Backbone as a chain_set.jsonl record, in Angstrom:
{"seq": "MPPAATPCRATHAGSGARRAHRVLREDALARAHEADLELRRHAVAATRHRLQNEQLTGRSAPQLLNAAYLLDDGQRAAFGEALERLRADERYRGLEIDESGPWIPYSFARLDEAPQGAEGTVDA", "coords": {"N": [[-5.314, -3.958, -1.636], [-5.519, -1.023, -0.782], [-3.355, 0.769, 1.347], [-4.211, 3.614, 3.239], [-3.705, 6.943, 4.411], [-2.986, 8.899, 7.409], [-4.514, 12.303, 8.333], [-2.51, 14.406, 7.627], [-2.107, 17.368, 8.443], [-1.114, 20.444, 8.859], [-1.59, 22.836, 11.43], [-1.31, 25.529, 12.211], [-0.66, 28.837, 11.091], [2.168, 29.835, 8.775], [5.373, 29.504, 8.189], [6.725, 27.507, 10.102], [4.696, 26.072, 10.454], [4.259, 24.901, 8.024], [6.695, 23.651, 7.966], [6.425, 21.955, 10.141], [4.061, 20.35, 9.181], [5.249, 19.175, 6.868], [7.645, 17.504, 7.893], [5.739, 15.796, 9.439], [4.4, 14.62, 7.181], [6.407, 13.467, 5.739], [7.249, 11.284, 7.692], [4.81, 9.982, 8.008], [4.911, 8.859, 5.312], [7.096, 7.407, 5.395], [6.452, 5.691, 7.302], [4.789, 3.998, 5.952], [6.02, 3.128, 3.73], [7.212, 1.611, 5.262], [5.24, -0.616, 6.261], [4.431, -1.45, 3.91], [6.879, -2.712, 3.002], [6.974, -5.024, 5.096], [4.27, -6.182, 4.433], [4.881, -7.293, 1.915], [6.492, -9.314, 2.447], [4.974, -11.468, 2.707], [3.822, -11.842, 0.21], [3.541, -13.27, -2.997], [3.92, -11.388, -5.036], [4.168, -8.02, -5.856], [2.87, -4.53, -6.232], [2.806, -1.294, -6.671], [0.553, 1.226, -7.101], [-0.7, 4.205, -8.945], [-1.157, 6.859, -6.68], [-4.537, 7.911, -5.264], [-6.641, 10.457, -5.231], [-8.378, 12.618, -2.686], [-10.862, 12.857, -3.592], [-11.32, 10.829, -5.16], [-10.693, 8.739, -3.274], [-12.738, 9.501, -1.323], [-12.153, 10.496, 1.472], [-10.744, 12.672, 3.875], [-8.122, 12.587, 4.385], [-5.054, 12.721, 2.586], [-3.857, 10.195, 0.594], [-1.438, 7.75, 0.985], [-0.013, 5.524, 0.036], [-0.968, 3.229, -2.548], [-1.242, -0.258, -3.015], [-0.979, -3.271, -4.406], [-1.234, -6.632, -3.58], [-0.421, -9.917, -4.523], [-1.271, -12.916, -3.598], [-0.421, -16.328, -2.555], [-2.7, -18.677, -1.962], [-2.326, -20.17, 0.262], [-0.556, -18.402, 1.822], [-2.577, -16.449, 2.725], [-3.713, -16.308, 5.509], [-1.533, -15.698, 6.835], [-0.735, -13.033, 5.878], [-2.989, -11.655, 6.423], [-2.717, -11.374, 9.3], [-0.475, -10.363, 9.531], [-1.516, -7.788, 8.588], [-3.121, -7.115, 10.783], [-1.304, -7.281, 12.502], [0.258, -4.531, 11.998], [-1.709, -2.756, 12.126], [-1.954, -2.807, 14.865], [0.019, -1.997, 16.012], [1.821, 0.332, 17.65], [3.451, 2.23, 16.134], [2.587, 2.779, 13.726], [0.481, 3.99, 14.486], [-2.207, 6.498, 13.654], [-1.769, 6.06, 10.919], [-4.18, 4.898, 8.848], [-4.875, 1.714, 7.613], [-6.384, 0.303, 5.026], [-7.782, -2.635, 3.684], [-8.83, -4.597, 0.761], [-10.473, -6.941, -1.436], [-10.329, -10.471, -2.241], [-9.153, -9.664, -5.409], [-9.303, -10.099, -8.933], [-6.016, -10.697, -10.308], [-5.322, -8.526, -12.273], [-3.368, -6.284, -11.847], [-1.061, -7.729, -12.029], [-0.857, -8.583, -14.715], [1.033, -8.675, -17.622], [1.835, -7.138, -20.848], [4.198, -6.806, -22.017], [5.264, -9.243, -21.879], [5.768, -12.442, -23.052], [3.621, -15.07, -23.261], [4.468, -17.95, -21.509], [5.729, -21.003, -23.067], [5.082, -19.927, -25.666], [6.341, -19.659, -28.305], [5.819, -19.679, -30.694], [5.919, -22.275, -32.104], [4.783, -25.635, -32.418], [4.642, -28.283, -30.063], [5.451, -31.565, -31.261]], "CA": [[-5.14, -3.427, -0.467], [-4.607, 0.116, -0.775], [-3.427, 1.551, 2.75], [-4.358, 4.995, 3.234], [-3.1, 7.569, 5.551], [-3.932, 9.767, 8.274], [-4.383, 13.41, 8.234], [-0.889, 15.25, 7.918], [-2.235, 18.759, 7.968], [-0.666, 21.721, 9.966], [-3.169, 23.538, 12.03], [-0.975, 26.748, 12.405], [-0.106, 29.47, 9.583], [3.635, 30.013, 8.701], [6.561, 28.525, 7.878], [6.993, 26.493, 11.088], [3.756, 25.16, 10.455], [4.429, 23.919, 6.952], [7.951, 22.569, 8.237], [5.75, 20.56, 10.869], [3.442, 19.435, 8.28], [6.217, 18.525, 5.905], [7.768, 16.619, 8.75], [4.88, 14.661, 9.689], [3.951, 13.638, 6.049], [7.577, 12.388, 5.349], [7.129, 10.367, 8.606], [3.833, 9.186, 7.522], [5.373, 8.106, 4.125], [8.414, 6.142, 5.955], [5.81, 4.259, 8.225], [3.951, 3.645, 5.007], [6.757, 2.255, 3.394], [7.699, 0.061, 6.199], [4.118, -1.455, 6.095], [4.631, -2.121, 2.725], [7.63, -3.925, 3.101], [6.206, -6.096, 5.877], [3.044, -6.914, 3.553], [5.663, -8.014, 0.492], [7.328, -10.386, 2.985], [3.826, -12.28, 2.827], [3.223, -11.863, -0.796], [4.083, -13.688, -4.256], [4.399, -10.452, -5.659], [3.463, -6.763, -5.096], [3.016, -3.585, -6.866], [2.325, -0.095, -6.352], [-0.102, 2.08, -8.079], [-0.803, 5.884, -8.842], [-2.121, 7.337, -5.371], [-5.75, 8.622, -5.6], [-7.134, 11.645, -4.79], [-9.488, 12.434, -1.779], [-12.325, 12.928, -4.404], [-11.693, 8.949, -5.472], [-11.071, 8.076, -1.862], [-13.591, 10.026, -0.225], [-11.653, 10.986, 2.616], [-10.092, 14.222, 3.448], [-6.434, 12.812, 4.445], [-4.127, 12.092, 1.48], [-3.446, 8.565, 0.387], [0.214, 7.613, 0.926], [0.331, 4.402, -0.712], [-1.854, 2.355, -3.009], [-0.362, -1.197, -3.63], [-1.43, -4.642, -4.848], [-0.329, -7.748, -3.232], [-0.367, -11.258, -5.051], [-0.952, -13.811, -2.41], [-0.748, -17.668, -2.775], [-3.653, -19.482, -1.055], [-1.409, -20.599, 1.492], [-0.137, -17.07, 2.526], [-3.621, -15.51, 2.802], [-3.684, -16.136, 6.799], [0.02, -14.953, 7.391], [-1.01, -11.77, 5.275], [-3.909, -11.101, 7.285], [-2.1, -11.562, 10.486], [0.802, -9.137, 9.11], [-1.872, -6.754, 8.494], [-3.312, -6.948, 12.16], [0.037, -6.659, 13.611], [0.516, -3.387, 11.814], [-2.759, -2.155, 12.675], [-2.192, -2.741, 16.395], [1.517, -1.344, 16.268], [2.136, 1.862, 18.018], [4.638, 2.743, 15.283], [1.873, 3.088, 12.737], [-0.862, 4.878, 15.145], [-2.401, 7.588, 13.328], [-2.094, 5.521, 9.724], [-5.281, 3.971, 8.481], [-4.426, 0.492, 6.632], [-7.299, -0.644, 4.653], [-7.759, -3.874, 2.526], [-9.931, -5.16, -0.068], [-10.489, -8.184, -2.27], [-9.517, -10.809, -3.237], [-9.369, -9.102, -6.701], [-8.701, -10.995, -10.075], [-4.967, -10.286, -10.558], [-4.969, -7.635, -13.297], [-2.128, -5.618, -11.544], [0.004, -8.409, -12.123], [-0.827, -9.079, -15.926], [2.294, -7.646, -18.213], [1.501, -7.099, -22.16], [5.04, -7.063, -22.678], [5.72, -10.683, -21.663], [5.146, -13.489, -24.178], [3.303, -16.262, -22.429], [5.471, -19.404, -21.52], [5.4, -21.832, -24.017], [4.131, -19.52, -26.836], [7.486, -19.353, -28.969], [5.659, -19.973, -32.138], [6.211, -23.751, -32.283], [3.862, -26.471, -31.851], [5.182, -29.275, -29.827], [4.717, -32.893, -31.848]], "C": [[-4.613, -2.179, -0.632], [-4.549, 0.754, 0.756], [-3.539, 2.707, 2.522], [-3.629, 5.75, 4.407], [-3.934, 8.43, 6.364], [-3.741, 11.384, 7.764], [-3.256, 13.941, 8.535], [-1.33, 16.833, 7.436], [-1.745, 19.512, 9.15], [-1.821, 22.443, 10.276], [-2.317, 25.05, 11.95], [-0.382, 27.566, 11.124], [1.302, 29.704, 9.95], [4.173, 29.093, 8.353], [7.178, 27.49, 8.691], [5.79, 25.374, 10.755], [3.587, 24.01, 9.396], [5.764, 23.14, 7.041], [7.078, 21.431, 9.094], [4.779, 19.636, 9.815], [4.327, 18.61, 7.385], [6.93, 17.165, 6.699], [6.907, 15.264, 9.031], [4.435, 13.973, 8.458], [5.353, 12.791, 5.497], [7.726, 11.285, 6.687], [6.007, 9.477, 8.384], [4.48, 8.219, 6.153], [6.43, 7.089, 4.468], [7.73, 5.067, 6.371], [5.141, 3.368, 7.056], [4.472, 2.647, 3.972], [7.369, 0.983, 3.693], [6.531, -1.006, 6.243], [4.011, -2.112, 4.86], [5.461, -3.206, 2.519], [7.521, -5.063, 3.775], [4.996, -6.881, 4.945], [3.689, -7.517, 2.595], [6.228, -9.103, 0.954], [6.168, -11.837, 2.715], [3.218, -12.49, 1.459], [4.06, -12.595, -1.993], [4.765, -12.647, -5.067], [3.828, -8.992, -5.402], [3.758, -5.719, -5.983], [2.29, -2.353, -6.085], [1.481, 0.771, -7.308], [-0.138, 3.546, -7.611], [-1.629, 5.915, -7.409], [-3.607, 8.173, -5.941], [-6.106, 9.498, -4.801], [-8.308, 11.52, -3.813], [-10.736, 12.566, -2.449], [-12.513, 11.441, -4.779], [-11.614, 8.249, -4.253], [-12.203, 8.382, -1.15], [-13.588, 10.103, 1.064], [-10.718, 12.063, 2.613], [-8.546, 13.963, 3.78], [-5.974, 12.123, 2.899], [-3.729, 10.812, 1.599], [-1.772, 8.571, 0.403], [0.72, 6.522, 0.305], [-0.693, 3.551, -1.17], [-0.921, 0.935, -3.518], [-1.41, -2.27, -3.594], [-0.635, -5.707, -4.527], [-0.99, -9.133, -3.795], [-0.16, -12.134, -4.199], [-1.137, -15.224, -3.018], [-1.74, -18.155, -1.542], [-3.295, -19.664, 0.443], [-0.778, -19.458, 2.456], [-1.322, -16.132, 2.827], [-3.534, -15.255, 4.274], [-2.572, -15.162, 7.333], [-0.321, -13.292, 6.967], [-1.77, -10.99, 6.264], [-3.53, -10.796, 8.85], [-1.147, -10.559, 10.488], [-0.181, -7.813, 9.339], [-2.561, -6.351, 9.976], [-2.418, -6.544, 12.892], [0.094, -5.103, 13.515], [-0.417, -2.47, 11.891], [-2.663, -1.699, 14.309], [-0.775, -1.958, 16.987], [1.599, -0.181, 16.412], [2.746, 2.557, 17.152], [3.518, 3.29, 14.288], [0.685, 3.456, 13.16], [-0.835, 6.105, 14.207], [-2.266, 7.075, 11.41], [-3.446, 4.946, 9.606], [-4.928, 3.0, 7.448], [-5.792, -0.035, 6.303], [-6.552, -1.5, 3.732], [-9.121, -3.8, 1.797], [-9.809, -6.28, -0.834], [-10.617, -9.534, -1.381], [-10.143, -10.052, -4.279], [-8.727, -10.126, -7.971], [-7.482, -10.055, -10.239], [-4.307, -9.393, -11.734], [-3.988, -6.86, -12.986], [-1.001, -6.421, -11.861], [-0.022, -8.875, -13.832], [0.104, -7.832, -16.776], [1.663, -8.259, -19.743], [2.947, -7.21, -22.706], [5.851, -8.156, -22.475], [4.987, -11.706, -22.361], [4.866, -14.594, -23.038], [4.23, -17.533, -22.634], [4.955, -20.39, -22.554], [4.868, -21.435, -25.527], [5.217, -18.952, -27.665], [7.175, -19.46, -30.265], [5.572, -21.36, -32.855], [5.075, -24.432, -31.657], [4.863, -27.773, -31.372], [4.434, -31.079, -30.582], [4.619, -33.94, -30.922]], "O": [[-3.39, -2.044, -0.653], [-5.569, 1.182, 1.296], [-2.963, 3.092, 1.504], [-3.016, 5.119, 5.268], [-5.127, 8.692, 6.209], [-2.911, 11.663, 6.9], [-2.922, 13.986, 9.719], [-1.003, 17.373, 6.379], [-1.993, 19.167, 10.306], [-2.809, 22.63, 9.566], [-3.078, 25.867, 11.431], [0.282, 26.996, 10.259], [1.683, 29.778, 11.119], [3.702, 27.969, 8.179], [7.993, 26.69, 8.23], [5.916, 24.15, 10.788], [3.134, 22.871, 9.507], [5.973, 22.149, 6.342], [7.054, 20.242, 8.777], [4.829, 18.409, 9.736], [4.094, 17.415, 7.208], [6.818, 16.02, 6.26], [7.251, 14.089, 8.9], [4.086, 12.797, 8.562], [5.313, 11.69, 4.949], [8.499, 10.355, 6.456], [6.169, 8.267, 8.543], [4.45, 6.988, 6.146], [6.568, 6.041, 3.836], [7.991, 3.891, 6.12], [4.978, 2.158, 7.212], [3.857, 1.712, 3.458], [7.78, -0.018, 3.106], [6.83, -2.199, 6.26], [3.539, -3.244, 4.761], [5.142, -4.304, 2.061], [7.891, -6.115, 3.254], [4.945, -8.108, 4.857], [3.077, -8.519, 2.223], [6.548, -9.968, 0.139], [6.558, -12.996, 2.567], [2.216, -13.201, 1.373], [5.285, -12.491, -1.926], [5.835, -12.803, -5.655], [2.894, -8.946, -4.601], [4.825, -5.804, -6.59], [1.464, -2.421, -5.174], [1.967, 0.934, -8.427], [0.179, 4.036, -6.527], [-2.544, 5.147, -7.113], [-3.627, 8.92, -6.919], [-5.898, 9.347, -3.597], [-9.131, 10.612, -3.923], [-11.742, 12.358, -1.772], [-13.608, 10.88, -4.737], [-12.318, 7.257, -4.062], [-12.665, 7.556, -0.362], [-14.553, 9.898, 1.801], [-10.018, 12.384, 1.653], [-7.724, 14.851, 3.553], [-6.534, 11.201, 2.304], [-3.283, 10.353, 2.651], [-1.069, 9.4, -0.174], [1.914, 6.525, 0.008], [-1.401, 3.05, -0.297], [0.001, 1.074, -4.321], [-2.455, -2.23, -2.944], [0.488, -5.847, -5.011], [-2.144, -9.373, -3.44], [1.005, -12.342, -3.859], [-1.946, -15.35, -3.936], [-1.482, -17.979, -0.351], [-3.898, -19.346, 1.469], [-0.554, -19.632, 3.654], [-1.027, -14.994, 3.193], [-3.295, -14.084, 4.567], [-2.697, -14.161, 8.039], [-0.128, -12.412, 7.805], [-1.388, -9.963, 6.825], [-4.155, -9.941, 9.477], [-1.016, -9.877, 11.505], [0.174, -6.902, 10.087], [-2.489, -5.158, 10.271], [-2.508, -5.682, 13.766], [0.02, -4.389, 14.515], [-0.068, -1.299, 11.737], [-3.097, -0.68, 14.848], [-0.604, -1.478, 18.107], [1.481, 0.549, 15.428], [2.622, 3.766, 17.349], [3.66, 4.492, 14.066], [-0.264, 3.332, 12.386], [0.211, 6.699, 13.943], [-2.751, 7.898, 10.633], [-3.773, 4.395, 10.657], [-4.663, 3.465, 6.339], [-6.378, -0.743, 7.122], [-5.443, -1.404, 3.205], [-10.146, -3.189, 2.097], [-8.632, -6.64, -0.846], [-10.914, -9.626, -0.19], [-11.337, -9.755, -4.257], [-7.72, -10.812, -7.796], [-7.662, -8.84, -10.313], [-3.132, -9.463, -12.092], [-3.426, -6.528, -14.029], [0.078, -5.841, -11.981], [0.925, -9.586, -14.171], [0.003, -6.609, -16.685], [1.176, -9.379, -19.901], [3.041, -7.687, -23.837], [7.033, -8.135, -22.817], [3.765, -11.835, -22.286], [5.65, -14.922, -22.147], [4.616, -17.987, -23.711], [3.751, -20.486, -22.792], [4.398, -22.213, -26.358], [5.151, -17.733, -27.825], [8.086, -19.366, -31.088], [5.202, -21.495, -34.021], [4.483, -24.033, -30.654], [5.718, -28.225, -32.134], [3.31, -31.552, -30.418], [4.083, -35.001, -31.245]]}, "num_chains": 1, "name": "protein.A"}
């Protein structure tokens, strides 16, 4: 589920507009971070991915968060309810929170970890 952002574009020229744009973007990033923390409460594991540009997302607004959440089947409903609360919460007005999946948990596979019980010995 990659939550996406609202447009954070300044409409006036000059340094005041750049400052306003920066403040809007910082606020949107903080709210995206808060949403991520809330969703992590309902997940077994979570990870952030590299942000995708507008060409890949097909949106004119920059993406602020691209995350994957590994859910236990028993937490799926609570996770969905958390998503709906975030979408309805006025504090997140202007953020577009998207979801997709379920997906195969490739995001949580690690090559640097040995499989459990694979120490090179066989139990007799």
